[in-house]
Amino acid sequence: DTAVSQTPKYLVTQMGNDKSIKCEQNLGHDTMYWYKQDSKKFLKIMFSYNNKELIINETVPNRFSPKSPDKAHLNLHINSLELGDSAVYFCASSFGGRSSYEQYFGPGTRLTVT
Amino acid sequence: QKEVEQNSGPLSVPEGAIASLNCTYSDRGSQSFFWYRQYSGKSPELIMFIYSNGDKEDGRFTAQLNKASQYVSLLIRDSQPSDSATYLCAVTTASGTYKYIFGTGTRLKVLA
């Protein structure tokens, strides 16, 4: 069984459109994350949710809106897509409450904005 | 100054040699340290984590932590071509329990 899954795997869309990426984990973790990895492979945290509560919002444009309906799911909705949004978006999960817990990543969603 | 720094490489080593990957961090209160391996087009995969000063060994991998020098390293013994990947160092900050800061990664090439 896949531990952290994301859909879709690939997303090609035009500027100005709105799109969503979904993430689910079956590891029983209580904390989930969204990361953006740009063309230079730099992995930067965007959001973190613990028990459905937003914990981290790293100065991400408000065109990006995460939603966590429950501990096992974290979705990312992006409005008015821009060329600079093209990247690979990774979802991850871990146990929260202590900084020592390791994170597990989903397979990524490659977003291409044309 | 970047919060977590790594040499981008590529670091080229011959098959069977020891590969040494280094990472420095700026937050002196950082608590936990992780090494991830990322193959091209794939997601990061956890290799090791270390919390205390000293060495931690797992198979061919050894993580070394020196908090006084704010330095963490990963040694890969008997390097194999299948070890060729980008290695990401990640650090959890002292200010919160949910934030992991990643370095830019070091690309390792093991030459057969």
PDB file of C-alpha atoms in Angstrom:
ATOM      1  CA  ASP A   1       0.000   0.000   0.000  1.00  0.00           C
ATOM      2  CA  THR A   2       1.231   3.484  -0.843  1.00  0.00           C
ATOM      3  CA  ALA A   3       2.050   5.438   2.314  1.00  0.00           C
ATOM      4  CA  VAL A   4       1.692   8.984   0.941  1.00  0.00           C
ATOM      5  CA  SER A   5      -0.160   9.393  -2.341  1.00  0.00           C
ATOM      6  CA  GLN A   6      -0.793  12.415  -4.511  1.00  0.00           C
ATOM      7  CA  THR A   7      -3.044  13.073  -7.473  1.00  0.00           C
ATOM      8  CA  PRO A   8      -2.532  13.965 -10.183  1.00  0.00           C
ATOM      9  CA  LYS A   9       1.042  12.996 -10.979  1.00  0.00           C
ATOM     10  CA  TYR A  10       1.236  15.441 -13.869  1.00  0.00           C
ATOM     11  CA  LEU A  11      -0.712  18.635 -14.391  1.00  0.00           C
ATOM     12  CA  VAL A  12      -0.398  20.811 -17.493  1.00  0.00           C
ATOM     13  CA  THR A  13      -2.503  23.932 -17.603  1.00  0.00           C
ATOM     14  CA  GLN A  14      -2.610  27.470 -18.896  1.00  0.00           C
ATOM     15  CA  MET A  15      -1.924  30.702 -17.089  1.00  0.00           C
ATOM     16  CA  GLY A  16      -4.906  32.052 -15.231  1.00  0.00           C
ATOM     17  CA  ASN A  17      -6.528  28.686 -14.582  1.00  0.00           C
ATOM     18  CA  ASP A  18      -7.366  27.249 -11.149  1.00  0.00           C
ATOM     19  CA  LYS A  19      -6.195  23.756 -10.207  1.00  0.00           C
ATOM     20  CA  SER A  20      -6.093  21.431  -7.209  1.00  0.00           C
ATOM     21  CA  ILE A  21      -3.696  18.755  -6.017  1.00  0.00           C
ATOM     22  CA  LYS A  22      -4.793  16.111  -3.526  1.00  0.00           C
ATOM     23  CA  CYS A  23      -2.731  14.262  -0.940  1.00  0.00           C
ATOM     24  CA  GLU A  24      -3.564  11.335   1.303  1.00  0.00           C
ATOM     25  CA  GLN A  25      -1.487   9.408   3.832  1.00  0.00           C
ATOM     26  CA  ASN A  26      -2.232   6.089   5.522  1.00  0.00           C
ATOM     27  CA  LEU A  27       0.628   6.177   8.029  1.00  0.00           C
ATOM     28  CA  GLY A  28      -1.477   7.459  10.911  1.00  0.00           C
ATOM     29  CA  HIS A  29       0.555  10.676  11.023  1.00  0.00           C
ATOM     30  CA  ASP A  30      -0.962  13.844  12.443  1.00  0.00           C
ATOM     31  CA  THR A  31       1.101  16.400  10.524  1.00  0.00           C
ATOM     32  CA  MET A  32       1.156  17.005   6.789  1.00  0.00           C
ATOM     33  CA  TYR A  33       3.150  19.356   4.601  1.00  0.00           C
ATOM     34  CA  TRP A  34       3.321  20.853   1.141  1.00  0.00           C
ATOM     35  CA  TYR A  35       6.703  21.522  -0.437  1.00  0.00           C
ATOM     36  CA  LYS A  36       7.639  23.159  -3.725  1.00  0.00           C
ATOM     37  CA  GLN A  37      10.742  21.961  -5.577  1.00  0.00           C
ATOM     38  CA  ASP A  38      11.901  24.316  -8.290  1.00  0.00           C
ATOM     39  CA  SER A  39      14.018  23.634 -11.360  1.00  0.00           C
ATOM     40  CA  LYS A  40      17.185  23.968  -9.270  1.00  0.00           C
ATOM     41  CA  LYS A  41      15.914  21.164  -7.033  1.00  0.00           C
ATOM     42  CA  PHE A  42      15.560  23.402  -3.985  1.00  0.00           C
ATOM     43  CA  LEU A  43      12.883  21.939  -1.703  1.00  0.00           C
ATOM     44  CA  LYS A  44      11.017  24.671   0.141  1.00  0.00           C
ATOM     45  CA  ILE A  45       8.255  24.237   2.669  1.00  0.00           C
ATOM     46  CA  MET A  46       4.996  26.006   1.859  1.00  0.00           C
ATOM     47  CA  PHE A  47       2.492  24.856   4.475  1.00  0.00           C
ATOM     48  CA  SER A  48       2.226  22.539   7.428  1.00  0.00           C
ATOM     49  CA  TYR A  49      -0.919  21.249   9.124  1.00  0.00           C
ATOM     50  CA  ASN A  50      -1.094  19.502  12.468  1.00  0.00           C
ATOM     51  CA  ASN A  51      -4.391  17.808  13.329  1.00  0.00           C
ATOM     52  CA  LYS A  52      -6.124  19.848  10.612  1.00  0.00           C
ATOM     53  CA  GLU A  53      -4.768  23.111  12.025  1.00  0.00           C
ATOM     54  CA  LEU A  54      -2.516  25.340   9.917  1.00  0.00           C
ATOM     55  CA  ILE A  55       0.864  25.560  11.668  1.00  0.00           C
ATOM     56  CA  ILE A  56       3.198  26.951   9.036  1.00  0.00           C
ATOM     57  CA  ASN A  57       2.480  29.313   6.163  1.00  0.00           C
ATOM     58  CA  GLU A  58       5.765  30.299   4.579  1.00  0.00           C
ATOM     59  CA  THR A  59       4.975  33.627   2.871  1.00  0.00           C
ATOM     60  CA  VAL A  60       3.220  31.830   0.069  1.00  0.00           C
ATOM     61  CA  PRO A  61       1.011  34.000  -2.208  1.00  0.00           C
ATOM     62  CA  ASN A  62      -2.606  33.818  -1.152  1.00  0.00           C
ATOM     63  CA  ARG A  63      -3.414  32.309  -4.543  1.00  0.00           C
ATOM     64  CA  PHE A  64      -2.358  29.083  -2.822  1.00  0.00           C
ATOM     65  CA  SER A  65      -4.915  27.752  -0.368  1.00  0.00           C
ATOM     66  CA  PRO A  66      -4.387  24.502   1.510  1.00  0.00           C
ATOM     67  CA  LYS A  67      -7.266  22.584   3.016  1.00  0.00           C
ATOM     68  CA  SER A  68      -7.138  19.694   5.448  1.00  0.00           C
ATOM     69  CA  PRO A  69     -10.516  17.984   5.829  1.00  0.00           C
ATOM     70  CA  ASP A  70      -9.018  15.437   8.238  1.00  0.00           C
ATOM     71  CA  LYS A  71      -5.623  14.274   9.526  1.00  0.00           C
ATOM     72  CA  ALA A  72      -5.098  11.937   6.586  1.00  0.00           C
ATOM     73  CA  HIS A  73      -5.748  14.445   3.805  1.00  0.00           C
ATOM     74  CA  LEU A  74      -4.189  17.724   2.731  1.00  0.00           C
ATOM     75  CA  ASN A  75      -5.207  19.367  -0.513  1.00  0.00           C
ATOM     76  CA  LEU A  76      -3.711  22.340  -2.299  1.00  0.00           C
ATOM     77  CA  HIS A  77      -5.780  24.674  -4.442  1.00  0.00           C
ATOM     78  CA  ILE A  78      -4.052  27.199  -6.664  1.00  0.00           C
ATOM     79  CA  ASN A  79      -5.923  30.140  -8.209  1.00  0.00           C
ATOM     80  CA  SER A  80      -4.877  32.204 -11.207  1.00  0.00           C
ATOM     81  CA  LEU A  81      -1.882  30.070 -12.074  1.00  0.00           C
ATOM     82  CA  GLU A  82       1.292  31.852 -13.182  1.00  0.00           C
ATOM     83  CA  LEU A  83       4.308  30.676 -15.163  1.00  0.00           C
ATOM     84  CA  GLY A  84       6.419  30.817 -11.993  1.00  0.00           C
ATOM     85  CA  ASP A  85       4.190  28.244 -10.337  1.00  0.00           C
ATOM     86  CA  SER A  86       5.675  25.565 -12.599  1.00  0.00           C
ATOM     87  CA  ALA A  87       7.484  23.153 -10.284  1.00  0.00           C
ATOM     88  CA  VAL A  88       7.146  19.791  -8.611  1.00  0.00           C
ATOM     89  CA  TYR A  89       4.902  19.886  -5.550  1.00  0.00           C
ATOM     90  CA  PHE A  90       5.492  17.278  -2.862  1.00  0.00           C
ATOM     91  CA  CYS A  91       3.219  16.332  -0.042  1.00  0.00           C
ATOM     92  CA  ALA A  92       4.800  14.836   3.086  1.00  0.00           C
ATOM     93  CA  SER A  93       3.660  13.617   6.467  1.00  0.00           C
ATOM     94  CA  SER A  94       5.119  12.902   9.894  1.00  0.00           C
ATOM     95  CA  PHE A  95       4.194  12.701  13.539  1.00  0.00           C
ATOM     96  CA  GLY A  96       4.185  16.191  15.021  1.00  0.00           C
ATOM     97  CA  GLY A  97       4.773  17.340  18.533  1.00  0.00           C
ATOM     98  CA  ARG A  98       8.490  16.639  18.470  1.00  0.00           C
ATOM     99  CA  SER A  99      11.065  17.937  16.045  1.00  0.00           C
ATOM    100  CA  SER A 100      12.746  14.594  15.740  1.00  0.00           C
ATOM    101  CA  TYR A 101      10.165  12.796  13.693  1.00  0.00           C
ATOM    102  CA  GLU A 102      11.125  11.920  10.149  1.00  0.00           C
ATOM    103  CA  GLN A 103       8.983  12.896   7.189  1.00  0.00           C
ATOM    104  CA  TYR A 104       7.769  10.664   4.387  1.00  0.00           C
ATOM    105  CA  PHE A 105       7.147  12.110   0.953  1.00  0.00           C
ATOM    106  CA  GLY A 106       4.564  11.460  -1.706  1.00  0.00           C
ATOM    107  CA  PRO A 107       5.570  10.841  -5.336  1.00  0.00           C
ATOM    108  CA  GLY A 108       5.143  14.495  -6.326  1.00  0.00           C
ATOM    109  CA  THR A 109       2.951  16.384  -8.772  1.00  0.00           C
ATOM    110  CA  ARG A 110       4.731  17.998 -11.706  1.00  0.00           C
ATOM    111  CA  LEU A 111       2.858  21.192 -12.525  1.00  0.00           C
ATOM    112  CA  THR A 112       3.553  22.887 -15.843  1.00  0.00           C
ATOM    113  CA  VAL A 113       1.942  26.256 -16.535  1.00  0.00           C
ATOM    114  CA  THR A 114       2.005  27.401 -20.158  1.00  0.00           C
TER     115      THR A 114
ATOM    116  CA  GLN B   1      23.457  33.288   4.848  1.00  0.00           C
ATOM    117  CA  LYS B   2      21.439  30.242   3.842  1.00  0.00           C
ATOM    118  CA  GLU B   3      19.992  28.292   6.727  1.00  0.00           C
ATOM    119  CA  VAL B   4      21.246  24.920   5.510  1.00  0.00           C
ATOM    120  CA  GLU B   5      24.172  24.795   3.111  1.00  0.00           C
ATOM    121  CA  GLN B   6      25.487  21.985   0.978  1.00  0.00           C
ATOM    122  CA  ASN B   7      27.998  21.869  -1.826  1.00  0.00           C
ATOM    123  CA  SER B   8      25.926  21.356  -4.981  1.00  0.00           C
ATOM    124  CA  GLY B   9      28.538  19.132  -6.619  1.00  0.00           C
ATOM    125  CA  PRO B  10      28.614  17.013  -8.586  1.00  0.00           C
ATOM    126  CA  LEU B  11      30.788  14.934  -6.318  1.00  0.00           C
ATOM    127  CA  SER B  12      32.337  12.142  -8.363  1.00  0.00           C
ATOM    128  CA  VAL B  13      33.797   9.077  -6.674  1.00  0.00           C
ATOM    129  CA  PRO B  14      34.931   5.734  -8.127  1.00  0.00           C
ATOM    130  CA  GLU B  15      32.948   2.605  -7.359  1.00  0.00           C
ATOM    131  CA  GLY B  16      34.011   1.089  -4.044  1.00  0.00           C
ATOM    132  CA  ALA B  17      35.305   4.369  -2.601  1.00  0.00           C
ATOM    133  CA  ILE B  18      33.945   6.345   0.341  1.00  0.00           C
ATOM    134  CA  ALA B  19      31.712   9.284  -0.564  1.00  0.00           C
ATOM    135  CA  SER B  20      31.650  12.120   1.959  1.00  0.00           C
ATOM    136  CA  LEU B  21      28.756  14.574   1.870  1.00  0.00           C
ATOM    137  CA  ASN B  22      28.728  17.654   4.060  1.00  0.00           C
ATOM    138  CA  CYS B  23      26.109  20.023   5.417  1.00  0.00           C
ATOM    139  CA  THR B  24      26.313  23.105   7.633  1.00  0.00           C
ATOM    140  CA  TYR B  25      23.433  24.882   9.335  1.00  0.00           C
ATOM    141  CA  SER B  26      22.994  28.321  10.831  1.00  0.00           C
ATOM    142  CA  ASP B  27      20.461  27.803  13.653  1.00  0.00           C
ATOM    143  CA  ARG B  28      22.515  26.794  16.669  1.00  0.00           C
ATOM    144  CA  GLY B  29      19.418  25.480  18.414  1.00  0.00           C
ATOM    145  CA  SER B  30      18.575  23.007  15.647  1.00  0.00           C
ATOM    146  CA  GLN B  31      17.601  19.698  17.110  1.00  0.00           C
ATOM    147  CA  SER B  32      17.243  16.951  14.511  1.00  0.00           C
ATOM    148  CA  PHE B  33      19.111  16.218  11.321  1.00  0.00           C
ATOM    149  CA  PHE B  34      18.093  14.107   8.375  1.00  0.00           C
ATOM    150  CA  TRP B  35      19.619  12.822   5.172  1.00  0.00           C
ATOM    151  CA  TYR B  36      17.397  12.150   2.185  1.00  0.00           C
ATOM    152  CA  ARG B  37      18.312  10.603  -1.158  1.00  0.00           C
ATOM    153  CA  GLN B  38      16.501  11.775  -4.272  1.00  0.00           C
ATOM    154  CA  TYR B  39      16.830  10.036  -7.603  1.00  0.00           C
ATOM    155  CA  SER B  40      16.055  12.089 -10.688  1.00  0.00           C
ATOM    156  CA  GLY B  41      12.307  12.419 -11.163  1.00  0.00           C
ATOM    157  CA  LYS B  42      11.541  10.744  -7.842  1.00  0.00           C
ATOM    158  CA  SER B  43      10.595  11.922  -4.365  1.00  0.00           C
ATOM    159  CA  PRO B  44      13.050  12.310  -1.464  1.00  0.00           C
ATOM    160  CA  GLU B  45      13.617   9.077   0.444  1.00  0.00           C
ATOM    161  CA  LEU B  46      14.803   9.108   4.059  1.00  0.00           C
ATOM    162  CA  ILE B  47      18.197   7.445   4.557  1.00  0.00           C
ATOM    163  CA  MET B  48      19.178   8.387   8.091  1.00  0.00           C
ATOM    164  CA  PHE B  49      18.484  10.724  10.956  1.00  0.00           C
ATOM    165  CA  ILE B  50      20.665  11.767  13.849  1.00  0.00           C
ATOM    166  CA  TYR B  51      19.956  13.771  17.002  1.00  0.00           C
ATOM    167  CA  SER B  52      23.075  13.500  19.152  1.00  0.00           C
ATOM    168  CA  ASN B  53      26.685  14.459  18.625  1.00  0.00           C
ATOM    169  CA  GLY B  54      28.830  11.689  17.259  1.00  0.00           C
ATOM    170  CA  ASP B  55      28.426   8.973  14.683  1.00  0.00           C
ATOM    171  CA  LYS B  56      25.462   6.829  13.762  1.00  0.00           C
ATOM    172  CA  GLU B  57      25.927   3.871  11.459  1.00  0.00           C
ATOM    173  CA  ASP B  58      23.372   2.019   9.347  1.00  0.00           C
ATOM    174  CA  GLY B  59      24.799  -0.469   6.892  1.00  0.00           C
ATOM    175  CA  ARG B  60      27.047   1.351   4.429  1.00  0.00           C
ATOM    176  CA  PHE B  61      25.870   4.749   5.691  1.00  0.00           C
ATOM    177  CA  THR B  62      27.301   6.744   8.598  1.00  0.00           C
ATOM    178  CA  ALA B  63      25.915  10.074   9.740  1.00  0.00           C
ATOM    179  CA  GLN B  64      28.156  12.341  11.783  1.00  0.00           C
ATOM    180  CA  LEU B  65      26.957  15.296  13.833  1.00  0.00           C
ATOM    181  CA  ASN B  66      29.000  18.056  15.441  1.00  0.00           C
ATOM    182  CA  LYS B  67      26.671  20.605  17.010  1.00  0.00           C
ATOM    183  CA  ALA B  68      29.511  22.851  18.207  1.00  0.00           C
ATOM    184  CA  SER B  69      30.655  23.277  14.612  1.00  0.00           C
ATOM    185  CA  GLN B  70      27.068  23.198  13.283  1.00  0.00           C
ATOM    186  CA  TYR B  71      28.058  20.488  10.875  1.00  0.00           C
ATOM    187  CA  VAL B  72      26.508  17.211   9.803  1.00  0.00           C
ATOM    188  CA  SER B  73      27.918  14.762   7.291  1.00  0.00           C
ATOM    189  CA  LEU B  74      27.011  11.535   5.544  1.00  0.00           C
ATOM    190  CA  LEU B  75      29.597   8.931   4.638  1.00  0.00           C
ATOM    191  CA  ILE B  76      28.766   6.226   2.118  1.00  0.00           C
ATOM    192  CA  ARG B  77      31.177   3.313   2.212  1.00  0.00           C
ATOM    193  CA  ASP B  78      31.756   0.976  -0.739  1.00  0.00           C
ATOM    194  CA  SER B  79      29.925   3.408  -3.052  1.00  0.00           C
ATOM    195  CA  GLN B  80      27.893   1.789  -5.818  1.00  0.00           C
ATOM    196  CA  PRO B  81      26.646   3.266  -9.109  1.00  0.00           C
ATOM    197  CA  SER B  82      23.136   2.870  -7.670  1.00  0.00           C
ATOM    198  CA  ASP B  83      24.093   5.439  -5.017  1.00  0.00           C
ATOM    199  CA  SER B  84      24.264   8.100  -7.736  1.00  0.00           C
ATOM    200  CA  ALA B  85      21.584  10.600  -6.742  1.00  0.00           C
ATOM    201  CA  THR B  86      21.095  13.972  -5.064  1.00  0.00           C
ATOM    202  CA  TYR B  87      21.491  13.899  -1.291  1.00  0.00           C
ATOM    203  CA  LEU B  88      19.465  16.394   0.699  1.00  0.00           C
ATOM    204  CA  CYS B  89      20.298  17.481   4.216  1.00  0.00           C
ATOM    205  CA  ALA B  90      17.342  18.603   6.361  1.00  0.00           C
ATOM    206  CA  VAL B  91      17.285  20.243   9.763  1.00  0.00           C
ATOM    207  CA  THR B  92      14.433  20.899  12.142  1.00  0.00           C
ATOM    208  CA  THR B  93      14.443  24.324  13.687  1.00  0.00           C
ATOM    209  CA  ALA B  94      14.528  25.065  17.370  1.00  0.00           C
ATOM    210  CA  SER B  95      11.646  27.498  17.173  1.00  0.00           C
ATOM    211  CA  GLY B  96       8.973  25.025  16.211  1.00  0.00           C
ATOM    212  CA  THR B  97       8.339  21.360  15.876  1.00  0.00           C
ATOM    213  CA  TYR B  98       6.877  21.296  12.393  1.00  0.00           C
ATOM    214  CA  LYS B  99       9.403  23.047  10.203  1.00  0.00           C
ATOM    215  CA  TYR B 100      12.087  21.229   8.289  1.00  0.00           C
ATOM    216  CA  ILE B 101      14.668  23.277   6.411  1.00  0.00           C
ATOM    217  CA  PHE B 102      16.309  21.571   3.459  1.00  0.00           C
ATOM    218  CA  GLY B 103      19.656  22.253   1.875  1.00  0.00           C
ATOM    219  CA  THR B 104      19.953  22.547  -1.887  1.00  0.00           C
ATOM    220  CA  GLY B 105      21.400  19.060  -2.143  1.00  0.00           C
ATOM    221  CA  THR B 106      24.656  17.523  -3.335  1.00  0.00           C
ATOM    222  CA  ARG B 107      24.649  15.533  -6.539  1.00  0.00           C
ATOM    223  CA  LEU B 108      26.715  12.361  -6.177  1.00  0.00           C
ATOM    224  CA  LYS B 109      28.032  10.413  -9.161  1.00  0.00           C
ATOM    225  CA  VAL B 110      29.580   7.012  -8.543  1.00  0.00           C
ATOM    226  CA  LEU B 111      31.694   5.998 -11.506  1.00  0.00           C
ATOM    227  CA  ALA B 112      31.748   2.310 -12.479  1.00  0.00           C
TER     228      ALA B 112
END
